[in-house]
Structures are given as structure tokens and as C-alpha cells.
Amino acid sequence: MLPTRLCIMRKLPSLLARTLTSGTSASPGLLDMSEGHSPIHVKNVRSKLRDIVGASTNWRDHVQAMQERKALHTLLAKRQEDLPPRRMKDSYLEVILPLGSQPEIREKYLNVHNSVRFGRILEDLDSLGVLICYTHTKQETQQRSPLSIVTALVDKINLCQKIIHPDCDIKFTGSVSWVGKTSMEVRMHMLQLHDGDYSPVLDATFVMVARDPENKRPAFVNPLVPESPEEEEIFKQGELNKLKRIEFSTASLLKMAPTAEERNIVHDIFLNTLDPRTVSFRSRKLPPNSVWIEDAKLKGLEICHPEERNIFNRIFGGFLMRKAYELGWATACSYGGSRPFIVSVDDIMFQKPVEVGSLLLLSGQVCYTEKKYIQIRVHSEVYNANTREHHTTNVFHFTFISENEVPQVVPKTYGESMLYLDGKRHFAAVMKEI
Ligand SMILES: CCCCCCCCCC(=O)SCCNC(=O)CCNC(=O)[C@H](O)C(C)(C)COP(=O)(O)OP(=O)(O)OC[C@H]1O[C@@H](n2cnc3c(N)ncnc32)[C@H](O)[C@@H]1OP(=O)(O)O
């Protein structure tokens, strides 16, 4: 187990998670959510998604399948008010990943340390998040959904278990927790079975956006009506999360200068790296137990084959997250020199879809460290070999804890200092929730 301090279960999700682990301590409003829902096997989540949108199973048929989806345009609502409101429990789903009771599925999830690959969990959360949104927007009269629902943001994933066991059943639960005009916030929880009881492993908050059948323009989604004071609190938190995201992005170091306190930090680092033997701005010296930030990175390349496509024939967001996470883990591992454990994932923004056939360049960077913690940023971009253009598709932020204290990472240039400050901000936001 992580130290208690690290157990980042926020009040409401943990209430929901607790509710689902035992029938006795539950609050009635939340308990209702699991009633009448039979769990879905994890392997059926993707097939359900394919059925909902009418996705092709053969790559060669994908153009025709997309053509057929165009006809669904007429089913889109002209105004959000035309869509019937939904309750949180309408989109509530439970998914079982039976690692304990069906050992034959373990291999795909296993890492070399005999625990569960977190990258695989990211893929399952992404598919489940989308299925929850399709459940929220389901119209009984429609055989196929006209909506293309895509992952826009992984707001946060906070873990409260260091190890995920490869031989115990896992349960995912979740529902839509907030709705805008065309976007939906989804809260999910993961629990693992130990001695007959499910105990919480992680909480995740994703934002999904609904688009038209061709994934070109935004499309309205059903409003959400909270039914109890607890649900009102969850809904309000969703609203606050949106405001916080706007605030964080407005103050981004890509748009605004650092604060006075941050400028002092950067200048102190600069002074600390001046060579005392020379009176020069240029002559820089690495302080003891430190690593230059430029020497703390790892790069990778993925060719995006059709196998990794999603139901809209773009690259599956979960696959992108798995690849970025694994590079982030390797970067933390080679930096710290011991096995890192994931503590938190935050603010993964899916800025642009990745087309099948793309060359995806991934760059993992240690951008901030503190004691045993390593803050990693993975930048992914698509390279077009014909035009020689690069486009950023995602930026991922991961917080790891290492077994031992790690060296300090030191920026040299102004750009690297901004990377350092951005990492420090993300780290502070994660620690605030602990
Ligand atoms: C078959 C096996 C696989 C099955 C798996 C199925 C799962 C499929 C899920 C995926 O794999 S999706 C693939 C990964 N995701 C992407 O490729 C998305 C890439 N990004 C985009 O396409 C656009 O950036 C995006 C559609 C997300 C937003 O486009 P815009 O920036 O033009 O959005 P717009 O300004 O029109 O705003 C539309 C809504 O999105 C919201 N929004 C946009 N970006 C956001 C963001 N970053 N965070 C939160 N909300 C965001 C925005 O607030 C607004 O909400 P409201 O209408 O409710 O006010």
C-alpha cells in the first residue's frame, strides 16, 4: 500500500466506491445506482461500442461503414432541450475484469513484476468511459447512435494502491457526473477483490465530447438531472472542475509569464548552477546529486496500424495513453534507477485525432523531481513524411514514486525552466489532493 498520505480518494468518489463495496454502509441515493445492473464482461465493452455506432470489423470495409453513418445526421437533435434529461443512474455501468476467476485472460495484463500493466487499465477505462456516455445518450427508438463520442480529456486518475494484483477480479464502475452542451464528464472507479470484499484501487475523471456521425462538428447530448443532495454535490464538482481547467489553462506558461515566486525559483536555480571559478553567465556547472533536464528524456516511435483504430477509424485514445504511459514509466525507471510506481495521471488533453497510418513520435521528459517523486511529461506528435510537418496531438502528465530518493532535475535554458515550472505546478496540484 502507498503511505496513507498518498491515498488520494476524494470524498465523493470514495463514498461511491464504499457504497459499491458493501451493502450496509451505503447512502440510499448512491446505492440505487447499482440496482438492476448486471456487470458486463470487459471483453464485451468494445463489441458493444462497435454495435452502437455500426463500426466495421474489417479495415477494408471502413469507408463504406463511414458512408452509412452519414445518413444518421438526420437523427441529431437541433437543440439540447429537445433531448430527454437523464439521471446519473441511467448511465451507471459495472464492468468485470475477471483476472482471478478466468486466469486465461491474465497474460495480456501481466507485467514483469507480476502485477497488472497500468497501460492496459488505461485502455479499459477509456472504452468504458465512452460506453457510459453512449448509455447516457441512448435513444430507445434509434438502432444506431448518430453520435461520435471521443475522449477530450483525462482530467485525473488518482491511485490508492501501489500494486494491482494479477490474480484477483477487478470491477470498474462509473456514470456520467456532469453534462455541458456537447461534453460529458464521466467518473469511474476501479476496485479489486480481496478476501471476498472489493477495495478501491483508483478514481478516474474523464471528459468526453459528442460529435456528429462524421466526427466533424459538436453534437448536443442529453441534459443530466441530479436526484439527491449527494448527486447535486457530484454535479457541482463537475462544474467546478470545468472552471478549474479554464483557470489552469489561462495561466499556462505557454500564454503567461511565470509568477514572481516562480521567477525567483528559476533565478535561484540559475545562480546555483554558475561556476564560482569564472565570472560568466555562460559557464554552468551541475550541482551535486543533479541531472540536467536535457539528459533526462527518452524518445519513442509508433507506426499507427489499423489494429489500433477506434470505432471512428482514428487511433484509439486508450492505445495512445498506454504507449505514452509505458514511455513515461521507462523514463522514470531509467532516471530513478529503480522501479517507479504510478501515483497520478492528470490533464491528458487529446488535442487532435491521430489518423491510422500516422508516424507517432513520443517524447518522455522528467520535468520535476522532489524526494522520491518524479513528474513526467510525455509529448506526442504526428509527423507527416510528405509535408515534413509536425503536429502535437497529446500532452500527458504522470506522477511516479520511486523506491529511493532521486536526483534533482535542473533546467539550463529558459524553455527548460518553463518545462520545470509546469511540472512543478502539476506536481503541486496532485499533492494538494492527497
Ligand atoms: C473498436 C475498439 C475501440 C473502442 C474504443 C472506443 C473509444 C473511442 C474513444 C477514442 O478513442 S477517441 C480518440 C482520442 N480522442 C481524440 O482523438 C480526440 C481528439 N480531439 C478532438 O477531436 C478535439 O480536440 C475535440 C473534439 C475533443 C474538441 O474539439 P474542439 O476544441 O473543436 O471543441 P469545441 O470547441 O467544439 O467544444 C466542444 C465541447 O468540448 C469541450 N471541450 C473541448 N476540449 C476540451 C478539453 N480539452 N477538455 C474539456 N472539454 C473540452 C468544450 O468545452 C465543449 O463543451 P460544451 O459544448 O459542453 O460546452
Short mmCIF file of C-alpha atoms in Angstrom, two decimals, residues 10-37 87-94 171 173-177 187 189 225-235:
data_model
loop_
_atom_site.label_atom_id
_atom_site.label_comp_id
_atom_site.label_asym_id
_atom_site.label_seq_id
_atom_site.Cartn_x
_atom_site.Cartn_y
_atom_site.Cartn_z
CA ARG A 10 -11.61 12.30 -2.83
CA LYS A 11 -14.63 12.40 -0.55
CA LEU A 12 -17.37 11.80 -3.05
CA PRO A 13 -15.87 9.11 -5.24
CA SER A 14 -14.75 7.20 -2.16
CA LEU A 15 -18.29 7.41 -0.85
CA LEU A 16 -19.47 5.92 -4.11
CA ALA A 17 -16.70 3.31 -4.08
CA ARG A 18 -17.51 2.36 -0.48
CA THR A 19 -21.14 2.17 -1.36
CA LEU A 20 -20.39 -0.38 -4.01
CA THR A 21 -18.16 -2.49 -1.83
CA SER A 22 -20.68 -3.12 0.89
CA GLY A 23 -24.41 -3.04 1.00
CA THR A 24 -24.58 -1.88 4.61
CA SER A 25 -22.75 1.46 4.77
CA ALA A 26 -24.29 2.85 1.63
CA SER A 27 -26.23 6.05 1.24
CA PRO A 28 -29.59 5.17 -0.35
CA GLY A 29 -29.29 7.57 -3.31
CA LEU A 30 -25.99 6.11 -4.43
CA LEU A 31 -26.90 2.54 -3.64
CA ASP A 32 -29.72 2.76 -6.14
CA MET A 33 -27.18 3.13 -8.92
CA SER A 34 -26.11 -0.50 -8.92
CA GLU A 35 -29.64 -1.87 -8.75
CA GLY A 36 -30.82 -3.83 -11.76
CA HIS A 37 -27.44 -3.64 -13.49
CA ARG A 87 -30.36 10.64 -14.24
CA MET A 88 -26.90 9.59 -13.08
CA LYS A 89 -28.10 6.06 -12.57
CA ASP A 90 -29.28 5.86 -16.19
CA SER A 91 -25.67 5.75 -17.35
CA TYR A 92 -24.31 3.71 -14.43
CA LEU A 93 -22.34 0.65 -15.60
CA GLU A 94 -20.34 -2.09 -13.96
CA LYS A 171 -14.56 -4.31 -11.00
CA THR A 173 -17.98 1.19 -12.06
CA GLY A 174 -18.94 4.60 -13.37
CA SER A 175 -21.54 7.03 -14.60
CA VAL A 176 -21.88 10.45 -16.19
CA SER A 177 -21.31 13.00 -13.40
CA ARG A 187 -16.42 9.41 -13.12
CA HIS A 189 -13.83 3.76 -10.01
CA VAL A 225 -30.60 15.85 -13.61
CA PRO A 226 -29.14 15.22 -10.15
CA GLU A 227 -31.64 13.40 -7.92
CA SER A 228 -30.23 13.65 -4.39
CA PRO A 229 -28.05 16.08 -2.39
CA GLU A 230 -25.07 13.72 -2.99
CA GLU A 231 -25.67 13.81 -6.73
CA GLU A 232 -26.05 17.59 -6.65
CA GLU A 233 -22.66 17.74 -4.94
CA ILE A 234 -21.14 15.50 -7.65
CA PHE A 235 -22.69 17.68 -10.37
#
